[in-house]
Coordinates of C-alpha atoms in Angstrom, one line a residue:
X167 CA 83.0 45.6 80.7
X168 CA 81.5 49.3 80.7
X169 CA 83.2 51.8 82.9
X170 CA 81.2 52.3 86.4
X171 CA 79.7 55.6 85.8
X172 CA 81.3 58.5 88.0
X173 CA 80.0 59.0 91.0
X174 CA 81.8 62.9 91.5
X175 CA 79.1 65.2 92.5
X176 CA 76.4 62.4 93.3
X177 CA 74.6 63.1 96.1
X178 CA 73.2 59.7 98.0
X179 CA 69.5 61.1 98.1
X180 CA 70.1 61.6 94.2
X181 CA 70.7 58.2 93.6
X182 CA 68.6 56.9 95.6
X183 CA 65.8 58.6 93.7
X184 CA 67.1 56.7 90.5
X185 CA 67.2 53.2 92.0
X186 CA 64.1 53.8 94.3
X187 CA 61.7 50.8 92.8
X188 CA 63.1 47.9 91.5
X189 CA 62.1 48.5 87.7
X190 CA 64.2 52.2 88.5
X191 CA 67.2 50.3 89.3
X192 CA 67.4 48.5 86.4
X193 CA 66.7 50.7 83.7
X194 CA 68.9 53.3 86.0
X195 CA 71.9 49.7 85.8
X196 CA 71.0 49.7 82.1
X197 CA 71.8 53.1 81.1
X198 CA 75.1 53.4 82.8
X199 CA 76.2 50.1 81.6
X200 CA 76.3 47.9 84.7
X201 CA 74.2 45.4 82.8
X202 CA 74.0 44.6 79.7
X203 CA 71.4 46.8 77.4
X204 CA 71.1 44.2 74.6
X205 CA 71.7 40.4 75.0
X206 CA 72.6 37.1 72.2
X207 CA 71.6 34.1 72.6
X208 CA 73.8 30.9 72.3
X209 CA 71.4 29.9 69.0
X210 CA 72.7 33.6 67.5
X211 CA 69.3 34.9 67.8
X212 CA 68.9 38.6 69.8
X213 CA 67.0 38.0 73.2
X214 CA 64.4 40.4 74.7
X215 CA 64.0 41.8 78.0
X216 CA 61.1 40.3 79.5
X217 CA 59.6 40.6 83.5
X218 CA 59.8 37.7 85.3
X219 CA 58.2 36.6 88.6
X220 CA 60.7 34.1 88.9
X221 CA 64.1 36.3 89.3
X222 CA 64.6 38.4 92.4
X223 CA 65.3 41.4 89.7
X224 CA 62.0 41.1 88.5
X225 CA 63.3 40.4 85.0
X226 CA 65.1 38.3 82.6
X227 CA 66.5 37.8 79.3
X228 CA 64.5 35.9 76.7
X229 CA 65.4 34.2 73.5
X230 CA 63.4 35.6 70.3
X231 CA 63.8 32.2 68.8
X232 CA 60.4 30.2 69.3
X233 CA 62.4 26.3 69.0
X234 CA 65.2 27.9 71.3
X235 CA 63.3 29.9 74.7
X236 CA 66.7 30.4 76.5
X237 CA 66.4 32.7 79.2
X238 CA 69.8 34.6 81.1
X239 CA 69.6 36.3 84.1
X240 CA 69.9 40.4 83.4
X241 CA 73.1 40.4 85.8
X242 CA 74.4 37.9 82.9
X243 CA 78.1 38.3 82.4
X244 CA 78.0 41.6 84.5
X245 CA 80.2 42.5 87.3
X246 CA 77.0 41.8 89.5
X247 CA 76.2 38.5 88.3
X248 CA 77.0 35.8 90.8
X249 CA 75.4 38.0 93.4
X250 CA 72.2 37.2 95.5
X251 CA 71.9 40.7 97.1
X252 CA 69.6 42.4 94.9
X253 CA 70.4 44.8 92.4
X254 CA 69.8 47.8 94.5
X255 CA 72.0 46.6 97.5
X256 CA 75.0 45.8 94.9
X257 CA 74.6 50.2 93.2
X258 CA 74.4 51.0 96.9
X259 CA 77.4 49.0 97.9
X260 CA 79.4 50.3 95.0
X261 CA 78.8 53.8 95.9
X262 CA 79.5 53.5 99.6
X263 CA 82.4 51.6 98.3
X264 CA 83.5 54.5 96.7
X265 CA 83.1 56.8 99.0
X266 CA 86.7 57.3 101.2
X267 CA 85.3 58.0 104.4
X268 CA 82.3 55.3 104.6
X269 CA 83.0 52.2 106.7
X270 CA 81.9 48.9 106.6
X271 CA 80.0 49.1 109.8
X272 CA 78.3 52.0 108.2
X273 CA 77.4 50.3 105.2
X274 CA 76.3 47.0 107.3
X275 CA 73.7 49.3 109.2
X276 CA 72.6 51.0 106.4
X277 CA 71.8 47.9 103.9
X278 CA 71.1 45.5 106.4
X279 CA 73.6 43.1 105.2
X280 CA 76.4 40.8 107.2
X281 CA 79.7 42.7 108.4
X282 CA 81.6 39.4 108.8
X283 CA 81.2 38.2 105.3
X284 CA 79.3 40.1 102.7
X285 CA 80.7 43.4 103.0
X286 CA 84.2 42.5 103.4
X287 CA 84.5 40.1 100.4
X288 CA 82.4 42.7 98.2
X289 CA 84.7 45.4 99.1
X290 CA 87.8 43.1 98.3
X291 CA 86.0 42.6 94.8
X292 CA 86.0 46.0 94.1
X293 CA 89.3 46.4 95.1
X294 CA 90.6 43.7 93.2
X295 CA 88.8 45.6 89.9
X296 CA 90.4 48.5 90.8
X297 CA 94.1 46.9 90.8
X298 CA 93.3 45.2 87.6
X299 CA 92.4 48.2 85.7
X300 CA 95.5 49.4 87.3
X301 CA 97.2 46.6 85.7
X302 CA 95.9 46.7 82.6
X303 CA 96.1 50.7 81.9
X304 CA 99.6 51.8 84.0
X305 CA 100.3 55.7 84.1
X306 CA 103.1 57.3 84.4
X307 CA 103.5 59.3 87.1
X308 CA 105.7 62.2 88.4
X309 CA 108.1 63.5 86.1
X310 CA 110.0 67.1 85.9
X311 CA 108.6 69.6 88.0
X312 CA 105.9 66.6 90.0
X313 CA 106.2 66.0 93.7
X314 CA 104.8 61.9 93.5
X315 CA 104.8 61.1 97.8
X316 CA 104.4 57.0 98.3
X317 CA 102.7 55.8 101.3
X318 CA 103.4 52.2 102.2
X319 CA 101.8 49.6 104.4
X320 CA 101.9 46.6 105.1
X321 CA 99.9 44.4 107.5
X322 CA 100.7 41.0 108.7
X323 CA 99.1 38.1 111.1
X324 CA 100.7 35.1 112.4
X325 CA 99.6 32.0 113.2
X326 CA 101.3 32.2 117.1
X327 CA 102.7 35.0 118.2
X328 CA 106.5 35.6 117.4
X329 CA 106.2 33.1 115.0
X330 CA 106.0 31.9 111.4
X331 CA 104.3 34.9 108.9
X332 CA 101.2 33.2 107.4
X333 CA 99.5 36.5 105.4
X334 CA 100.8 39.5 104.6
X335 CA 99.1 42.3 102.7
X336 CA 100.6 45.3 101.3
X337 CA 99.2 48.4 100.5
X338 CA 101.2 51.3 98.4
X339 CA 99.1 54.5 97.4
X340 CA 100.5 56.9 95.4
X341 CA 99.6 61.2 95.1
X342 CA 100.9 63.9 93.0
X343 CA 101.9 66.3 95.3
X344 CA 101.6 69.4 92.7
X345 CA 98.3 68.6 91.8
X346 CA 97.0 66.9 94.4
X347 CA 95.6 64.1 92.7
X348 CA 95.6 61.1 94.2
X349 CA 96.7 57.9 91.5
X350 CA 95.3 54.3 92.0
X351 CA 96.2 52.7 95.0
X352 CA 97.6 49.0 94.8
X353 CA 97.8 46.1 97.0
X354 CA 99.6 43.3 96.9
X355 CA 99.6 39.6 98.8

């Protein structure tokens, strides 16, 4: 999976000028990786980007092979791909995501989407990237002469009152105090 591009120094009007029409947002997706810029088909053959009135993006894949005709969705093996909010509502949510001091209720408003569900499992998904790239790339931090501060949380519910735990979540964020650059954060169940 490509890297998300960076979104340091974005301004929200800028990308919103990228992603503006629907045929924007995906060549904008394209370029930056998000979705796939070349596809194969299961017959070997190379597939070509084709419109399509039938897909909410407005495109699709299409096998180059006359016997074969596959077709994939353009989200197709993408971190967007089992998604029905179109494409421009999943950039969108991604960069609110990313931005520290944007809430949910914000982002609801904004996007016109469900609070209660939507948001909330979409910003657990990109969360749950987040600590598996931390998983899979560790850094050391600190060393001689590095200040590393730990914050830790953790935030539990019970079913009653006083009683039994039934979730608990944990939360542990790490900054370089010398530098002042703040490392992954990582949660934990």
């Amino acid at each position: 999976m490509a890297a998300y591009p960076s979104v340091e120094g974005k301004k929200f009007l800028e990308l919103i000028d990228y992603i503006l029409k629907k045929e924007d947002t995906v060549r904008w997706a394209k370029q930056h990786g998000l979705i796939a810029a070349t596809m194969t088909c299961r017959c070997l053959a190379d597939m070509r980007f084709a419109e399509s009135a039938l897909t909410a993006d407005g495109y699709l894949w299409r096998c180059r092979n006359s016997r074969c005709r596959a077709t994939k969705t353009i989200r197709h093996g993408s971190f967007y791909s089992h998604s029905q909010l179109s494409l421009t509502n999943c950039i969108l949510m991604t960069y609110f995501w990313s931005m520290y001091d944007v809430s949910q209720a914000t982002v609801a408003s904004i996007l016109d989407l469900d609070v209660g569900h939507t948001l909330p499992d979409w910003f657990n998904l990109h969360r749950d990237l987040c600590f598996d790239w931390a998983r899979d790339n560790p850094a050391r931090i600190g060393g001689p002469g590095h200040i590393v501060q730990i914050d830790e949380s953790c935030i539990s519910s019970a079913k009653d009152r006083g009683t039994e735990m039934h979730v608990q979540l944990g939360h542990a964020g790490f900054l370089e105090a010398s530098i002042r650059k703040q490392k992954m954060p990582f949660w934990w169940k």
